[in-house]
C-alpha atoms as one frame of an Amber mdcrd trajectory, in Angstrom:
protein
 136.379 -68.439 212.583 138.586 -68.379 209.490 140.287 -65.132 208.652 139.035
 -63.229 205.633 141.116 -63.748 202.510 140.377 -60.138 201.538 142.823 -58.825
 204.081 145.359 -56.535 202.443 148.955 -57.702 202.829 151.450 -55.521 204.646
 153.471 -53.254 202.400 156.641 -51.183 202.736 154.643 -48.143 201.645 152.077
 -48.551 204.422 148.326 -48.497 203.774 148.641 -46.507 200.554 151.220 -48.973
 199.278 148.797 -51.767 200.151 146.117 -50.200 197.969 148.425 -49.916 194.957
 149.709 -53.472 195.428 146.222 -54.947 195.572 145.300 -53.197 192.332 148.504
 -54.323 190.576 148.565 -57.953 191.703 146.164 -59.229 189.085 147.508 -57.113
 186.210 150.198 -57.622 183.609 152.642 -54.772 184.212 153.719 -54.769 180.569
 150.123 -54.025 179.614 149.573 -51.351 182.254 149.200 -47.665 181.406 150.051
 -44.787 183.770 148.289 -41.446 183.191 149.328 -38.597 185.530 147.268 -35.388
 185.364 148.361 -31.858 186.222 145.198 -30.001 187.240 144.776 -26.307 186.481
 141.953 -23.787 186.700 140.908 -23.707 183.036 143.210 -26.243 181.400 144.695
 -29.551 182.532 147.709 -31.458 181.279 148.401 -35.180 180.934 150.943 -37.659
 179.629 150.651 -41.379 178.987 153.391 -43.873 179.904 153.801 -47.548 180.651
 154.374 -48.866 184.182 158.167 -48.664 183.746 158.070 -44.972 182.778 158.498
 -45.121 178.984 156.319 -42.501 177.288 153.542 -43.531 174.945 152.409 -39.933
 174.466 154.159 -36.678 175.313 152.445 -34.144 177.613 149.308 -32.636 176.079
 146.664 -30.143 177.196 142.887 -30.500 177.397 140.159 -28.111 178.521 138.480
 -28.232 181.920 135.070 -29.232 180.583 133.078 -32.277 179.597 134.481 -31.917
 176.093 138.013 -31.930 177.525 137.373 -35.059 179.613 135.934 -36.776 176.532
 139.072 -35.814 174.577 141.272 -37.320 177.320 139.178 -40.497 177.343 139.438
 -40.834 173.548 143.201 -40.279 173.688 143.637 -42.944 176.377 141.466 -45.370
 174.386 143.474 -44.752 171.208 146.845 -45.323 172.929 145.464 -48.387 174.709
 144.301 -49.869 171.385 147.566 -49.095 169.567 149.770 -50.687 172.262 147.373
 -53.460 173.321 147.150 -52.201 176.909 144.654 -53.661 179.364 144.789 -51.622
 182.589 144.854 -47.878 183.190 146.012 -46.126 186.360 145.246 -42.410 186.619
 146.695 -40.081 189.248 145.826 -36.426 189.902 146.607 -33.910 192.597 143.984
 -32.715 195.095 144.410 -29.085 194.032 141.701 -27.160 195.840 138.287 -27.814
 194.321 139.530 -27.861 190.713 140.285 -31.594 190.704 136.769 -32.661 191.728
 135.005 -32.218 188.373 137.605 -34.047 186.239 137.853 -36.827 188.856 134.078
 -37.272 188.907 133.955 -37.226 185.092 136.643 -39.900 184.765 134.975 -42.051
 187.431 131.692 -41.904 185.536 133.508 -43.037 182.393 134.498 -46.218 184.213
 138.041 -45.482 185.403 138.105 -47.251 188.781 141.901 -47.163 189.253 141.696
 -43.434 189.910 144.094 -42.169 192.595 144.113 -38.810 194.372 147.514 -37.461
 195.425 148.345 -34.940 198.104 150.310 -32.021 196.561 152.887 -32.455 199.346
 153.640 -35.956 198.045 154.214 -34.769 194.490 156.337 -31.877 195.732 158.557
 -34.339 197.607 158.887 -36.494 194.490 159.963 -33.457 192.494 162.556 -32.542
 195.132 163.758 -36.142 195.362 164.846 -35.878 191.733 166.959 -32.823 192.696
 164.828 -30.738 190.377 164.645 -27.191 191.663 162.734 -25.805 188.689 158.948
 -25.999 188.445 156.891 -26.409 185.289 153.796 -28.312 184.228 155.868 -31.022
 182.545 158.064 -31.470 185.627 154.976 -31.585 187.828 153.414 -34.194 185.536
 156.401 -36.476 185.971 156.303 -35.896 189.739 152.617 -36.888 189.815 153.428
 -40.063 187.878 156.319 -40.894 190.196 154.154 -40.310 193.285 151.492 -42.595
 191.817 153.996 -45.398 191.138 155.447 -44.930 194.635 152.068 -45.741 196.160
 151.322 -42.275 197.579 147.789 -42.066 196.193 144.433 -42.865 197.724 141.547
 -44.353 195.760 139.041 -41.751 194.580 135.699 -41.991 196.329 132.738 -40.276
 194.628 130.962 -37.705 196.732 127.578 -38.649 198.162 124.970 -35.881 197.798
 123.698 -35.776 201.396 127.179 -35.730 202.937 128.493 -33.175 200.439 125.447
 -30.920 200.897 126.011 -31.062 204.643 129.655 -30.072 204.184 128.761 -27.090
 201.968 126.045 -25.849 204.343 128.375 -26.149 207.364 131.219 -24.301 205.681
 128.925 -21.532 204.471 127.452 -21.230 207.955 130.965 -20.978 209.413 131.738
 -18.211 206.915 128.587 -16.352 207.973 129.427 -16.780 211.667 132.860 -15.232
 211.070 131.146 -12.348 209.281 128.742 -12.023 212.213 131.669 -11.826 214.656
 133.264  -9.044 212.608 129.954  -7.137 212.579 129.585  -7.531 216.341 133.083
  -6.165 216.900 132.334  -3.154 214.698 128.975  -2.649 216.453 130.730  -2.740
 219.832 133.060   0.043 218.661 130.101   2.206 217.599 128.355   1.581 220.922
 131.505   2.641 222.810 131.473   5.912 220.881 127.756   6.660 221.271 126.932
   4.918 224.573 130.233   4.561 226.448 130.101   1.968 229.221 126.629   0.598
 228.414 128.026  -2.888 227.777 129.111  -3.035 231.443 125.561  -2.713 232.756
 124.011  -5.917 234.076 121.158  -5.875 231.555 123.545  -5.682 228.577 126.394
  -7.915 229.701 127.138 -10.946 227.540 125.190 -12.732 226.231 122.519 -10.022
 226.409 124.326  -7.280 224.494 123.359  -8.812 221.147 119.977 -10.186 222.204
 117.290  -9.292 219.594 115.556  -7.046 222.161 118.835  -5.201 222.841 119.511
  -4.700 219.134 116.048  -3.262 218.613 116.535  -0.978 221.627 119.835   0.398
 220.279 118.243   0.915 216.869 115.462   3.016 218.364 117.552   4.793 221.018
 121.163   5.167 219.771 121.959   8.251 221.915 122.333   8.956 225.642 119.935
  11.921 225.534 117.154   9.783 224.075 117.592   7.045 226.685 117.664   9.551
 229.590 114.119  10.707 228.729 112.689   7.187 229.109 110.870   5.950 232.211
 111.856   2.732 234.014 108.336   1.302 233.606 108.498   1.878 229.835 111.879
   0.083 229.662 110.523  -2.960 231.490 107.523  -3.123 229.150 109.680  -2.533
 226.032 111.881  -5.544 226.752 108.977  -7.724 227.957 107.191  -7.351 224.627
 110.343  -8.499 222.855 110.859 -11.659 224.872 113.308 -10.355 227.480 112.467
 -10.120 231.162 113.891  -6.994 232.778 113.699  -6.151 236.494 112.753  -2.609
 237.646 116.187  -2.344 239.293 117.893  -2.973 235.923 115.743  -0.245 234.348
 116.633   2.234 237.133 120.325   1.339 236.729 120.146   2.241 233.034 118.601
   5.651 233.801 121.245   6.351 236.488 123.941   5.395 233.957 122.724   8.119
 231.541 123.372  10.743 234.237 126.792   9.453 235.234 128.386   8.432 231.942
 130.635  10.659 229.911 128.421  12.193 227.222 130.821  13.314 224.526 129.174
  15.631 222.038 130.834  15.048 218.700 129.902  16.293 215.224 130.458  12.706
 214.011 127.806  11.255 216.318 124.995  11.623 213.804 127.058   9.685 211.260
 127.888   7.062 213.867 124.187   6.653 214.634 123.460   5.960 210.983 126.320
   3.453 210.832 125.089   1.799 214.032 121.561   1.411 212.642 122.966  -0.092
 209.460 125.138  -2.528 211.430 122.226  -3.549 213.657 119.988  -4.190 210.646
 122.715  -6.266 208.997 123.233  -8.212 212.230 119.521  -8.961 212.462 119.327
 -10.223 208.880 122.519 -12.224 209.272 121.267 -13.842 212.476 118.067 -14.897
 210.699 120.097 -16.279 207.790 122.323 -18.306 210.139 119.232 -19.745 211.857
 117.851 -20.825 208.476 121.190 -22.413 207.568 121.223 -24.317 210.849 117.727
 -25.660 210.208 118.885 -26.751 206.735 122.001 -28.320 208.303 119.771 -30.372
 210.595 117.633 -31.508 207.653 120.693 -33.259 206.187 122.053 -34.529 209.515
 118.880 -36.402 210.511 119.116 -38.457 207.301 122.662 -39.646 208.032 124.019
 -42.089 210.640 126.049 -39.171 212.029 122.849 -38.045 213.799 123.759 -40.720
 216.378 126.420 -38.313 217.664 123.569 -36.511 219.432 123.578 -39.412 221.910
 126.837 -37.974 223.297 126.079 -35.443 225.988 127.094 -31.873 225.076 127.145
 -32.476 221.325 124.349 -30.613 219.575 123.168 -30.585 215.963 125.642 -27.927
 214.810 128.742 -29.669 216.177 127.523 -33.070 214.985 126.748 -31.649 211.544
 130.080 -29.869 211.167 132.032 -32.970 212.149 130.004 -35.173 209.795 130.385
 -32.683 206.948 134.165 -32.694 207.226 134.619 -36.480 207.143 132.996 -36.982
 203.746 133.407 -39.253 201.898 133.390 -41.476 204.987 134.553 -44.505 202.979
 137.972 -42.947 202.460 138.874 -43.803 206.072 139.511 -47.557 206.532 139.789
 -47.118 210.303 139.760 -44.499 213.042 143.544 -44.049 212.856 143.160 -42.881
 209.264 140.490 -40.402 210.368 142.774 -38.998 213.086 145.604 -38.712 210.576
 143.237 -37.024 208.134 142.703 -34.308 210.741 146.446 -33.900 211.330 146.076
 -35.028 214.955 148.368 -38.046 214.629 151.502 -37.862 216.838 154.886 -37.392
 215.207 158.008 -39.263 216.196 161.677 -38.264 215.937 164.209 -41.047 216.389
 167.871 -41.637 215.514 170.270 -44.438 216.385 171.103 -42.850 219.756 168.198
 -40.515 220.503 164.400 -40.466 220.592 162.429 -37.332 221.365 160.077 -37.556
 224.343 157.791 -34.872 222.871 155.424 -36.222 220.243 153.728 -33.205 218.679
 150.741 -33.603 216.389 151.543 -33.474 212.678 149.032 -30.723 211.692 149.242
 -32.021 208.117 145.621 -33.010 207.553 142.396 -31.138 206.946 142.422 -27.855
 208.827 138.607 -27.716 208.920 138.317 -31.234 210.338 141.046 -30.499 212.887
 139.307 -27.280 213.988 135.877 -28.801 214.586 137.326 -31.966 216.185 139.379
 -29.994 218.718 136.392 -27.731 219.399 134.308 -30.809 220.216 137.119 -32.419
 222.228 137.593 -29.274 224.317 133.858 -29.049 225.072 133.636 -32.736 225.988
 136.621 -32.714 228.336 134.988 -29.852 230.260 131.339 -30.903 230.271 130.956
 -34.601 229.430 131.503 -36.981 232.382 133.029 -39.774 230.295 135.579 -37.605
 228.478 136.191 -35.341 231.497 137.150 -38.374 233.588 139.576 -39.513 230.906
 141.148 -36.029 230.571 141.431 -35.587 234.349 143.277 -38.893 234.686 145.828
 -37.682 232.146 146.309 -34.339 233.903 146.724 -36.110 237.269 149.589 -38.059
 235.669 151.289 -34.772 234.815 150.042 -34.190 231.268 149.287 -30.617 230.264
 145.757 -29.385 229.630 146.491 -29.044 225.909 147.791 -32.608 225.765 144.671
 -33.844 227.567 142.490 -31.913 225.112 144.151 -33.583 222.107 143.841 -36.987
 223.778 140.130 -36.377 224.484 139.693 -35.239 220.871 141.280 -38.373 219.402
 139.235 -40.558 221.754 136.078 -38.817 220.560 137.116 -39.387 216.937 137.610
 -43.106 217.577 134.227 -43.333 219.294 132.498 -41.275 216.587 134.050 -43.340
 213.789 132.780 -46.591 215.304 129.341 -45.111 216.008 128.890 -43.982 212.403
 130.358 -47.184 210.950 128.271 -49.542 213.113 125.241 -47.211 213.225 125.052
 -47.449 216.999 124.574 -44.691 219.614 127.110 -43.804 222.298 127.482 -46.741
 224.698 130.381 -46.210 227.153 131.134 -49.026 229.654 129.748 -47.219 232.701
 127.035 -45.263 230.907 128.714 -41.896 231.625 128.199 -38.893 229.371 125.197
 -40.299 227.494 122.293 -38.081 226.444 119.075 -39.536 227.877 116.872 -38.223
 225.052 118.873 -37.334 221.909 115.714 -36.637 219.905 114.789 -33.880 222.386
 117.864 -31.993 221.182 116.316 -31.833 217.725 113.019 -30.542 219.100 114.664
 -27.857 221.260 116.963 -26.828 218.419 114.051 -26.248 216.033 111.946 -24.400
 218.623 114.824 -21.988 219.300 115.068 -21.278 215.568 111.315 -20.825 215.150
 110.933 -23.927 212.989 108.568 -25.916 215.190 106.560 -27.021 212.150 109.435
 -29.319 211.127 109.860 -31.139 214.446 107.800 -34.185 213.497 109.491 -34.585
 210.102 113.040 -34.289 211.445 112.458 -36.456 214.520 110.920 -39.214 212.403
 113.932 -39.135 210.049 116.340 -39.459 212.979 114.337 -42.253 214.622 115.327
 -44.739 211.924 118.932 -44.701 213.186 118.152 -44.688 216.896 115.521 -47.416
 216.612 117.532 -49.738 214.393 120.389 -49.609 216.911 118.145 -50.838 219.752
 117.826 -54.594 220.358 114.450 -56.040 219.411 112.328 -57.466 222.208 111.376
 -61.132 222.144 107.673 -61.822 221.765
């Protein structure tokens, strides 16, 4: 088979240099315009120069709005007409979320040579010029230099489903952190009002924050109130709220009320009110998180990332969070780029006479993607047969557990990248670590979150990816 003529030539600047070269090959450099943008919160700044750095227009400001983008477009068109320019290259820094609206606006206006630059790249260009001051004009020139040096990546417009999934996952993560803080505060209040109750068998993790337990603490926040209860009533109270309690557990709770240290404090009444407030907030927050997770699944089942459920010990939340953090997926030409995007690529230190044996990860990519990837890798190396076997082989060769975890994580990322790209489920050589019925995960997930009415809809959406990946039978 003949090799594709679309293969990008090797470049001294690596893959990013390749991208710039391919876009410049068919252009006349004397008729090429460079437009670096300095992105701010309310106002942006730009300058216009030719490819060799000569200014066509000094730095100028424009507002962060549709009107401002239109003004920039008109200015570029005017300069292009006056100097008979044919090609425009625009570069802007990925400054938080502020760059997304102007980038999307320029893309819609037809600017395809739109490059996104990492602020670290522009900072290095500024330092390379031995410029220790910092101003918008200096930053503009640094952005232009970084663009000409091939440090940019082509802008990829966000796709609604993927971006919605990312926003839902990040908001859910924020709510989960808030829930953890509430649980810690609730635990403190319980230690004041009911010291030692968390050590009883019926309230040990994960039962301390079970809905039945929360309702019990709301109704009986004091030792005196609990001591007046009968064991049979306790068993019935928890049974009606979906928690099975043995008579022995109920008797243990009553014995605890007689043995524990009952500290009478004038602040206890206030603590009881705070505890009730915390428990109510926890209940509402738990319901909100469940609704967010159902919404998360509604986006996941419509994306090829739902195929990640075919990997044993990956559920809808982990699959959704990973998928949400790799958008836009087209920005990664291969799995190595995805690993680098998470900051999990190994570093190397070498001189003429020395090379370090320790290759630490760079930690320079997306912190969110790195967090969820390592979380998945850690779970897989402990519970999934395929990844556990791989990690154990590394540890038997003397690698540390942390090293094995990173290796398992990067292997998962390679597998996940190929699964999403090819739209195929997990198919390891020996069939280890495969979920027998991935669609059952969706059903169980919805039942646990009291959304059984959506099972048919979500399962049918996911089936399109699982069915199209299966070979058709001959008739």
